[in-house]
XYZ file of C-alpha atoms in Angstrom:
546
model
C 13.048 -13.452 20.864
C 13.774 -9.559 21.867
C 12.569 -9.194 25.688
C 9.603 -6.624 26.110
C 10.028 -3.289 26.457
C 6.919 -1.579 27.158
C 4.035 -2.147 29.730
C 1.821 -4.545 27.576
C 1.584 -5.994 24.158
C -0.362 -3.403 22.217
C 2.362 -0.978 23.202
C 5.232 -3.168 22.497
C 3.900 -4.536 18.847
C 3.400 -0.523 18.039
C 7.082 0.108 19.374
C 8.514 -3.446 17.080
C 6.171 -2.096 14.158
C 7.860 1.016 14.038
C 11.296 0.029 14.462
C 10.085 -2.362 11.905
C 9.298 0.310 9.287
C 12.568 1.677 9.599
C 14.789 -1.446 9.721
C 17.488 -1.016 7.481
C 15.866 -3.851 5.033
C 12.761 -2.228 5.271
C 13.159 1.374 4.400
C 14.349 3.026 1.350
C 16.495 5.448 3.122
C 16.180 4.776 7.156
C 18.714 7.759 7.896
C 15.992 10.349 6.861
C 13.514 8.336 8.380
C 11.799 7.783 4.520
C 10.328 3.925 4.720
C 8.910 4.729 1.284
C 7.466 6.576 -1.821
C 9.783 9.285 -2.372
C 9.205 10.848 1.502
C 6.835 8.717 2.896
C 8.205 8.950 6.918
C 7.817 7.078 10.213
C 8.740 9.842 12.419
C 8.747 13.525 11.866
C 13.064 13.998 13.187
C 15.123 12.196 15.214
C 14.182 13.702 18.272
C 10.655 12.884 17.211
C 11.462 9.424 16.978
C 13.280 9.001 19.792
C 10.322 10.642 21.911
C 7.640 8.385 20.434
C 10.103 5.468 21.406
C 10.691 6.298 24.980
C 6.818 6.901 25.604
C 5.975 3.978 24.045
C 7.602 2.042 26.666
C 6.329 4.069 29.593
C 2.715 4.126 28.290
C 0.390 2.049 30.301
C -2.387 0.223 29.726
C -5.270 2.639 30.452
C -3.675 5.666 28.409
C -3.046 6.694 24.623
C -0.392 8.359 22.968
C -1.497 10.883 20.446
C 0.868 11.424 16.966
C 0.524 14.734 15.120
C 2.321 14.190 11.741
C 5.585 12.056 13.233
C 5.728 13.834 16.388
C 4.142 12.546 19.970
C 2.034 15.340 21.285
C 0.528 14.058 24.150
C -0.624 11.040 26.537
C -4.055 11.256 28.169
C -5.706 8.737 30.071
C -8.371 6.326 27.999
C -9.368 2.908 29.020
C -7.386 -0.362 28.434
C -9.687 -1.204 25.809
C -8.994 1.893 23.962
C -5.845 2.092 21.423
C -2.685 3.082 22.417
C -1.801 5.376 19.776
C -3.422 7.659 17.961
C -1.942 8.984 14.412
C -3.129 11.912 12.571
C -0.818 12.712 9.208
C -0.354 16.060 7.552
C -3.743 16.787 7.161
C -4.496 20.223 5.954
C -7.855 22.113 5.972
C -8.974 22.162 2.436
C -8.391 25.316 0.787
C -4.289 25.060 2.171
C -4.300 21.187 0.943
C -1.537 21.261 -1.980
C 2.245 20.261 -2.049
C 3.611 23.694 -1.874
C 2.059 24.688 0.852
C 2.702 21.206 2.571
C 6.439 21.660 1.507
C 6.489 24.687 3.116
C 4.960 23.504 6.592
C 7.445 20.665 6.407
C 10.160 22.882 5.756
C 9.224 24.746 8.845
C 9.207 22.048 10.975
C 5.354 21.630 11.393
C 4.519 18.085 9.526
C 5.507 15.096 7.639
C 4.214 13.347 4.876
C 3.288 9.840 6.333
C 2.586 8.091 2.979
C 0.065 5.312 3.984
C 1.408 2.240 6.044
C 4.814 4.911 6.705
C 3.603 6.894 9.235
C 0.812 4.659 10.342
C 3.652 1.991 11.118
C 2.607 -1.146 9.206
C 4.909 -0.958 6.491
C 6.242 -4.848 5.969
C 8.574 -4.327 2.648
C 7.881 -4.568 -0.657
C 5.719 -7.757 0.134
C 2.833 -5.214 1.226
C 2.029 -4.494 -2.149
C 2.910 -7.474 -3.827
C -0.135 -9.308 -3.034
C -2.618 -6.503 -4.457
C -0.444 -6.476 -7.744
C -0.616 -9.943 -8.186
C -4.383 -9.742 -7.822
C -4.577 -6.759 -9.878
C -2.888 -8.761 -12.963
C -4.432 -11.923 -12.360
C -7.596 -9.895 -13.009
C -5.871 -8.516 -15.799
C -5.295 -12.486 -17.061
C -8.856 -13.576 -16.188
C -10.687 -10.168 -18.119
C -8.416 -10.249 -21.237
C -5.950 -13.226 -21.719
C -8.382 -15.947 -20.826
C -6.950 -15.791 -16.947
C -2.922 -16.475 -17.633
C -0.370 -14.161 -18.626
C 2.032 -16.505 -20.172
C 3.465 -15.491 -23.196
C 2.426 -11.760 -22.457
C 4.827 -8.750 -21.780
C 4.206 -6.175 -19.203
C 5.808 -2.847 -19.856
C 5.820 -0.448 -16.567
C 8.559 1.571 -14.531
C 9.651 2.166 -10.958
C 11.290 -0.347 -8.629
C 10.484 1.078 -5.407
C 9.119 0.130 -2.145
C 5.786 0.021 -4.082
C 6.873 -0.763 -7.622
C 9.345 -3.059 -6.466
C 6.457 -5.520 -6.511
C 5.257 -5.425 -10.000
C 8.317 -7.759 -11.331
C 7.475 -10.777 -9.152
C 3.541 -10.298 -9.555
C 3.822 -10.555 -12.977
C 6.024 -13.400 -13.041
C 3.637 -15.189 -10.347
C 0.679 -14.900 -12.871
C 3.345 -16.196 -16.136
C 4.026 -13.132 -17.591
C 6.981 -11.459 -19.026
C 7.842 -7.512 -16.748
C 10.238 -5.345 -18.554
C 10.513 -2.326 -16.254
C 12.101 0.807 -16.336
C 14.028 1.937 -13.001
C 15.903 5.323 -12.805
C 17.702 4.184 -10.036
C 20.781 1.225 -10.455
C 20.588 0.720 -6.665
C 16.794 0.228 -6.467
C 16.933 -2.003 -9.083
C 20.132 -4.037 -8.131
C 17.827 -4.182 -4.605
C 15.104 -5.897 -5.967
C 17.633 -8.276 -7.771
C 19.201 -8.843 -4.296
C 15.568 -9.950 -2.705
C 14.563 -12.229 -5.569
C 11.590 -9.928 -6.684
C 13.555 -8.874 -9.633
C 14.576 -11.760 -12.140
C 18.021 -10.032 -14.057
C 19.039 -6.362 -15.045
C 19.633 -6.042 -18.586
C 22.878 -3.845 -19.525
C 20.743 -1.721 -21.936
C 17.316 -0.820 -23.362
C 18.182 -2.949 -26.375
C 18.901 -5.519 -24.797
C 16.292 -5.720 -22.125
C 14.033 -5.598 -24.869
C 14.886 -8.683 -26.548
C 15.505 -10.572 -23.893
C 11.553 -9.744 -22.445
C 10.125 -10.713 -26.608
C 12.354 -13.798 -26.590
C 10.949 -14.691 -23.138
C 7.489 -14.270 -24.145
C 7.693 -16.384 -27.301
C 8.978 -19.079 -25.036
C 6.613 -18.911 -22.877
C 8.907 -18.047 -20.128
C 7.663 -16.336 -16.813
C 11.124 -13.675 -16.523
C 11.405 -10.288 -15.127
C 14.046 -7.992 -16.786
C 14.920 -4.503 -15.090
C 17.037 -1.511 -17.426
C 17.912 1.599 -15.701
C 16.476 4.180 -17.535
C 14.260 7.063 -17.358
C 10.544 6.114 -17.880
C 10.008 9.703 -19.731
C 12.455 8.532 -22.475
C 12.081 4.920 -22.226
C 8.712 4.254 -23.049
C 8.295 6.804 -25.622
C 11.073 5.342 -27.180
C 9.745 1.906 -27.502
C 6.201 3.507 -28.749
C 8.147 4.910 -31.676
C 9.943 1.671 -32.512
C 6.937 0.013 -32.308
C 7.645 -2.726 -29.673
C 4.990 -4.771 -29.139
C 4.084 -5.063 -25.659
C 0.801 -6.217 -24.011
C 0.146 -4.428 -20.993
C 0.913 -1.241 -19.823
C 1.372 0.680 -15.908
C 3.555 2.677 -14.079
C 4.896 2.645 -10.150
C 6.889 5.743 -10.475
C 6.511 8.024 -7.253
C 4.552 10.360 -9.260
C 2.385 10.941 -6.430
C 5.420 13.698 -5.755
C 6.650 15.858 -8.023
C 9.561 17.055 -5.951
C 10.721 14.208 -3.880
C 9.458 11.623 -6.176
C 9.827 11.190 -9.439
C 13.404 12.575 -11.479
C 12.855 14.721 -14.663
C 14.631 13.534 -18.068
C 17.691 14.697 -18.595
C 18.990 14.314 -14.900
C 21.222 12.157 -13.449
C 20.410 11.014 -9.405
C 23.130 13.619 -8.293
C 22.036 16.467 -10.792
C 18.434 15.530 -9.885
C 19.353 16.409 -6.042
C 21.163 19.177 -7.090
C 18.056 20.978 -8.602
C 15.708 20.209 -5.893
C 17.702 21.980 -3.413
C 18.444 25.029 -4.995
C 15.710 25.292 -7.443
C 12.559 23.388 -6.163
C 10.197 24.902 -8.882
C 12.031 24.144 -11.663
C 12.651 20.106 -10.412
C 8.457 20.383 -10.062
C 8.048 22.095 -13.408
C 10.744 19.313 -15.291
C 9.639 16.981 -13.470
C 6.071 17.608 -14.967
C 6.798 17.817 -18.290
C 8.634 14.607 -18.301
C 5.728 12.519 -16.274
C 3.535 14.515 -19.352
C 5.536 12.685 -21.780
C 5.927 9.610 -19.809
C 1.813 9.530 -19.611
C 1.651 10.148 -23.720
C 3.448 6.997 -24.531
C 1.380 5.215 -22.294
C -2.286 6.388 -24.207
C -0.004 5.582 -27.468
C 0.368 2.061 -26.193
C -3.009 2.140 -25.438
C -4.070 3.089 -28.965
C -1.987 0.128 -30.492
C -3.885 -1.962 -28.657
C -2.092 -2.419 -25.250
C -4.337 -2.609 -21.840
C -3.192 0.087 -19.964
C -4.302 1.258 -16.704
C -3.124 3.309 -13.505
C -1.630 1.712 -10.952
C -2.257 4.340 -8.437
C 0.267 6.981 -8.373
C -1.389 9.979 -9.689
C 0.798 10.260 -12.620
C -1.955 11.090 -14.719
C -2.959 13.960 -12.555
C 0.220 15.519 -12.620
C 0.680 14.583 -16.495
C -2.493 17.057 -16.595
C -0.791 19.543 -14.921
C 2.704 19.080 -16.996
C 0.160 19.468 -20.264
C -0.569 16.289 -21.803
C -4.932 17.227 -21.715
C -5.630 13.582 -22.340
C -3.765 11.903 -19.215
C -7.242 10.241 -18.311
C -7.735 8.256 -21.505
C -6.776 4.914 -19.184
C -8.533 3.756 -16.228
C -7.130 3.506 -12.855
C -6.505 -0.410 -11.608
C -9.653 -0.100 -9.299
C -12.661 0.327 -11.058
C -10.936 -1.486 -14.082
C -10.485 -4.712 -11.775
C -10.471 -4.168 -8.069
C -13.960 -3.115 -7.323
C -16.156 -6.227 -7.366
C -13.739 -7.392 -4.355
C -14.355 -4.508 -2.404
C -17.939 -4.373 -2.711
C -17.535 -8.045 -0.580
C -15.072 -6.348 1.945
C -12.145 -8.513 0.548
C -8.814 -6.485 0.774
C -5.405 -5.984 2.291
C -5.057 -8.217 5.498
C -1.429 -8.353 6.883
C 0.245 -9.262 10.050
C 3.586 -9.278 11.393
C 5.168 -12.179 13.777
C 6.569 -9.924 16.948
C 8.587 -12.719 17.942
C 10.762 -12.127 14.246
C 10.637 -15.771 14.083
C 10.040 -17.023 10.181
C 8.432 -20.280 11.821
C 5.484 -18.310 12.876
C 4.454 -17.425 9.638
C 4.789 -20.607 8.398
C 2.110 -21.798 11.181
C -0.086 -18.750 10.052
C 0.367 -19.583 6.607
C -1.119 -23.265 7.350
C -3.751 -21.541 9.567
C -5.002 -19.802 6.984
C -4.678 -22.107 4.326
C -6.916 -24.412 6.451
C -9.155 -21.927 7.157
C -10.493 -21.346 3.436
C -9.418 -24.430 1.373
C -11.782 -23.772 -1.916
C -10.059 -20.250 -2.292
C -8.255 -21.328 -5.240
C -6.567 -18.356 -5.536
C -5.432 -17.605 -2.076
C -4.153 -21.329 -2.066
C -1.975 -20.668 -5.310
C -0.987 -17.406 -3.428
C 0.390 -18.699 0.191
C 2.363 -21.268 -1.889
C 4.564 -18.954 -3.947
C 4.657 -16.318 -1.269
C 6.418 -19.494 0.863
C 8.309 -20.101 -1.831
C 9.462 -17.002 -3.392
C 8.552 -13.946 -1.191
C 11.636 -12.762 1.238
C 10.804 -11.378 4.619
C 12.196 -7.784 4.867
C 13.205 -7.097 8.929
C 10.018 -8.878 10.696
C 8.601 -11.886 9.001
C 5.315 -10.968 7.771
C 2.656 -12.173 5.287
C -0.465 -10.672 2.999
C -3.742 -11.719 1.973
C -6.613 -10.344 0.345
C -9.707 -11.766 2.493
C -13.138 -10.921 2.828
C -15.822 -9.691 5.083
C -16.420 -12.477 7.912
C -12.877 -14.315 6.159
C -10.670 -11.460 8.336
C -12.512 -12.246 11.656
C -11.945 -16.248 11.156
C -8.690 -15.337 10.320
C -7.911 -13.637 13.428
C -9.916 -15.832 15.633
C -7.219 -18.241 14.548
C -4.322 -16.406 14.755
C -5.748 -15.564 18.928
C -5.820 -19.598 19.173
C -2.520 -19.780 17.779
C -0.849 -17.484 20.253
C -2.702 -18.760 23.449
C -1.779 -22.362 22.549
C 1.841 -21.653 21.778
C 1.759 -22.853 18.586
C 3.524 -19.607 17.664
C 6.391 -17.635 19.720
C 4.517 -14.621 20.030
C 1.912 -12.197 19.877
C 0.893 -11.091 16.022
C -0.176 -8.019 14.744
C -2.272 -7.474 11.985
C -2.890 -4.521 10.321
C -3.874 -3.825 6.615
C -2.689 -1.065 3.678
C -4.964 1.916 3.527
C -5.983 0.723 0.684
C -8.859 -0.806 1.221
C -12.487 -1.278 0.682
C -13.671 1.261 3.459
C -10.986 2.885 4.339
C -10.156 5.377 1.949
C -11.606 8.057 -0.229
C -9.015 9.290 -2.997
C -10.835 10.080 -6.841
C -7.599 9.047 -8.756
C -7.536 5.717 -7.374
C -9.837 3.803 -4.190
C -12.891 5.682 -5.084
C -12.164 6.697 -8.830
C -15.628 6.245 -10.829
C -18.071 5.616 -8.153
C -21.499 4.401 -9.242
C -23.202 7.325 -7.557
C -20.443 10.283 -8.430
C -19.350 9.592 -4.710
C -15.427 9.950 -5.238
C -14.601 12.463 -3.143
C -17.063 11.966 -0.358
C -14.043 12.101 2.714
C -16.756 10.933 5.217
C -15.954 7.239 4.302
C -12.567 6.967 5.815
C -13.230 9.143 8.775
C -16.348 6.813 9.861
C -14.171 4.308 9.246
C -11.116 5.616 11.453
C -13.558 5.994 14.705
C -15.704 2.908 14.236
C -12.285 0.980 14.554
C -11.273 3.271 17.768
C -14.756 2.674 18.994
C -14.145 -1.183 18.538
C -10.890 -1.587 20.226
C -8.096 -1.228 17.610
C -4.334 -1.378 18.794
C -3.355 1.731 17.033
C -5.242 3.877 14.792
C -4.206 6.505 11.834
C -5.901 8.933 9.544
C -3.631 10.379 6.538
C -3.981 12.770 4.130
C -2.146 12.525 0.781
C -0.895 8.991 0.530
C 0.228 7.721 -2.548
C -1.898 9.818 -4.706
C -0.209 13.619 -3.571
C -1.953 16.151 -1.787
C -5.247 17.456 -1.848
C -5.884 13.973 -3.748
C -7.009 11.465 -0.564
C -8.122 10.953 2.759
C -7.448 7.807 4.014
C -7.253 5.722 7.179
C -5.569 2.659 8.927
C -6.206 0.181 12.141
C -4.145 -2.669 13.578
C -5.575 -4.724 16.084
C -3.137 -7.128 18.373
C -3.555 -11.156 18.715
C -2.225 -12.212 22.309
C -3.561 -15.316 23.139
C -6.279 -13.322 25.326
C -9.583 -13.434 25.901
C -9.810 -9.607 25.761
C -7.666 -9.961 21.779
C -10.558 -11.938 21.283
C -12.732 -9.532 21.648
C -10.997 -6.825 19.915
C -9.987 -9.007 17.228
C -13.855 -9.942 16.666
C -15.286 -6.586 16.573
C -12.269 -5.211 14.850
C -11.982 -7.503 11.892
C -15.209 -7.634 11.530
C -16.530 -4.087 11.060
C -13.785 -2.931 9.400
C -13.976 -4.596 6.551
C -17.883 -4.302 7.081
C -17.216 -0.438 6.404
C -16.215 -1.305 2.923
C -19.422 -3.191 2.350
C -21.297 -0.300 3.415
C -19.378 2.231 1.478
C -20.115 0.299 -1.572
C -23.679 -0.477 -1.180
C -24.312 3.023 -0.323
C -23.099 3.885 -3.451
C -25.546 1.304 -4.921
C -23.298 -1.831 -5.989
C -25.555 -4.806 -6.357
C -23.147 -6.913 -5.153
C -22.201 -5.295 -1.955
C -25.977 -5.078 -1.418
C -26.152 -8.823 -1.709
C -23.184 -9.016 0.521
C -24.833 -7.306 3.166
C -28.341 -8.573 2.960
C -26.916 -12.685 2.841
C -24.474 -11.620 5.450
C -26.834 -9.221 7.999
C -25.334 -5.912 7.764
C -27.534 -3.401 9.309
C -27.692 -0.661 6.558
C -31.139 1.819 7.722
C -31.547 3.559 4.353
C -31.858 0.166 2.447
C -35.193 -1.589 2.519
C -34.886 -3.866 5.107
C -35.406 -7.267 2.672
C -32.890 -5.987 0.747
C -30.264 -5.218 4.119
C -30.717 -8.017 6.244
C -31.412 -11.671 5.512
């Protein structure tokens, strides 16, 4: 194991968590600092980077470092139990909160875009997201193909650090993924790590071999390098059939993101550089026509939904009118789970030792043995999920499920049972955390989308209760002027004051989400709260408390 560097532990799993993000199997392109989604960052420069680095390993145990958009501003003295960093990322007051005046900023020198678990430092791969996908289309098996997807083809594009998950999820839940990358080298990566079955030579080809796959019953994942804006309305016109329909394109970001038609990678950089409004402008029109094959699908009969990405918002702008004829993944299948807390839990093993997971793994398995799913998840992420720079694992768990969890984990550490310390964190996207209309909060019962009080609550409750590090972002993974969203990691050391913070931590965090959505009047977060005696004033207090 790598000696310590810093003062204490919550310093020194921030300093291994960020080196994490940009570990060469980690990030998409670690020389700019990009960890993911088109320019998604850890640190604002070099020199940035570097500073954050050094202070990290001075910082002491009674003070915090503060993070404005990549770039350490300051250290002031706290309390021990306070966090040690924390992050605030390019947030802009309202009326300024849109990409060109963020490009602008950036191109001055003045902020980054920190994506979600980018600049917040939490970023474990492409395993991050992989466990929400394969939730997201098991729901899709259990709501419309009677809760397997074997025999079914999956149509989407982008092979990313986010939609680098889709092949494998589908697979995991029987299904056939024929997806569209632009890029040869993001898809050759993902057939490198195992999350991407074969890449076919051609569209033809790749075709075929996803419809022969599906008639066998055959759980396969086929990539073609292509561009999604003339891929998928070419299959619409020949009529492929195809069963489901998404997209993981970085079409949150018209400029850094996603590549117009017509361009190769080179030509693509090419036009950025010297002609930024026309790459936005092409680069609109061909996520318009992109977003029209998709509602065509639709309209044959597909299920087709939004995976997040805003590509329907920015179809809108490149003039397709009826972008929003498909639902975004949340309300369409994620929502019920939030409304019991149940999200994103991750952690990381400091000590980069694979045989720590495998003790968490069992921990948590043994923790929750009539989660059916959770059991069938832990056993193919052991078997087919590869560790990308520190070995790490996901789970969706619940309200009351995240504090067990961690109370574990704390037992684990202090008996030696693992090598060291583990940090867990979470994505953004979660039940509480997070207000962003295209996605998180799309369709709220109560009209509540974009309500941005949610996510800030949530930001300082978790300060308040003792969090490791703490983030707020603006932007991530829908595009700016789209979200507000927030992040917390909280630090198991084998202590008796981890015990505390992991308590209070893991339990109100998730509790946030429970409030959000019985605020917004969800009868089943209601129930959550009142069998599980959640103090919520403005509901009768029968109904809030057992």
């Amino acid at each position: 194991m790598t000696p310590m560097q810093c003062r204490g532990w919550l310093q020194e799993a921030a300093l291994r968590c960020l080196r994490n993000n940009l570990h060469p199997d980690v990030a998409e392109r670690p020389q700019d600092l990009v960890v993911y989604g088109g320019s998604g960052k850890a640190a604002r420069d070099p020199q940035a980077l570097a500073a954050i680095e050094r202070t990290l390993i001075a910082l002491r145990d009674d003070e915090t470092l503060l993070v404005q958009s990549g770039k350490p501003v300051g250290v002031f003295r706290t309390f021990p139990q306070a966090p040690r960093v924390l992050i605030a990322n390019s947030l802009l007051v309202p009326d300024w909160a849109d990409w060109e005046t963020f490009w602008e900023l950036e191109a001055a020198g003045l902020t980054m875009y920190g994506q979600m678990t980018a600049g917040s430092w939490i970023y474990i791969g492409t395993q991050g997201i992989l466990q929400g996908t394969f939730q997201t289309f098991s729901a899709v098996a259990e709501q419309r193909f009677g809760g397997s997807l074997v025999g079914k083809v999956v149509l989407t594009a982008g092979l990313g650090g986010m939609g680098g998950a889709q092949p494998l999820a589908v697979t995991m839940n029987g299904g056939v993924a024929l997806c569209i990358e632009v890029d040869p080298a993001r898809a050759e990566r993902r057939l490198a790590t195992g999350y991407l079955d074969e890449v076919a030579h051609d569209l033809d080809s790749g075709v075929q071999r996803a419809l022969d796959a599906a008639r066998d019953g055959l759980a396969l994942s086929v990539g073609v390098v292509a561009n999604a804006a003339d891929a998928l309305p070419e299959l619409l016109a020949r009529g492929v059939a195809v069963d489901v329909v998404t997209d993981q394109t970085s079409a949150h970001d018209p400029l850094h993101g996603y590549i117009p038609a017509g361009l190769d990678l080179g030509a693509a950089t090419e036009l950025r550089r010297h002609k930024p409004q026309e790459y936005v402008q092409r680069a609109r029109a061909s996520m318009a026509r992109h977003c029209e094959a998709m509602v065509g699908f639709l309209r044959n009969g597909a299920d087709v939904f939004d995976y997040g990405n805003n590509l329907r918002g920015e179809a809108q702008l490149g003039g397709f009118d009826d972008a929003f004829a498909y639902p975004g993944f949340v309300p369409a299948y994620i929502r019920p789970l939030f409304c019991e807390g149940k999200g994103p839990f991750r952690w990381v093993a400091l000590s980069g030792d694979a045989a720590d997971i495998a003790a968490t793994d069992r921990a948590v398995a043994e923790a929750f043995p009539d989660d059916e799913p959770l059991q069938r998840w832990l056993q193919l992420a052991d078997e087919r999920v590869a560790f990308q720079g520190l070995p790490a694992r996901i789970c969706w768990l619940g309200y009351g499920e995240r504090a067990e969890a961690g109370a574990r984990f704390n037992d684990l550490v202090r008996d030696g049972r693992v090598r060291a310390p583990l940090v867990i964190g979470r994505d953004h996207l979660d039940a509480g955390s997070v207000a962003s209309p295209f996605r998180e909060t799309e369709a709220m019962a109560d009209g509540s989308d974009a309500i941005a009080d949610w996510p800030i609550l949530n930001a300082m409750l978790n300060v308040a209760s003792g969090a490791a590090w703490v983030a707020v972002h603006h932007g991530g993974g829908v595009g700016m002027g789209k979200s507000i969203h927030a992040g917390a990691q909280v630090v198991a050391d084998g202590t008796d004051d981890a015990t505390a913070r992991l308590d209070r931590v893991l339990t109100n965090d998730p509790g946030t989400g429970v409030m959000r959505h019985a605020d917004a009047g969800y009868d089943g977060a209601r129930k959550v709260a009142a069998d599980r005696g959640i103090h919520l004033p403005m509901l009768p207090s029968s109904e809030a408390q057992p």
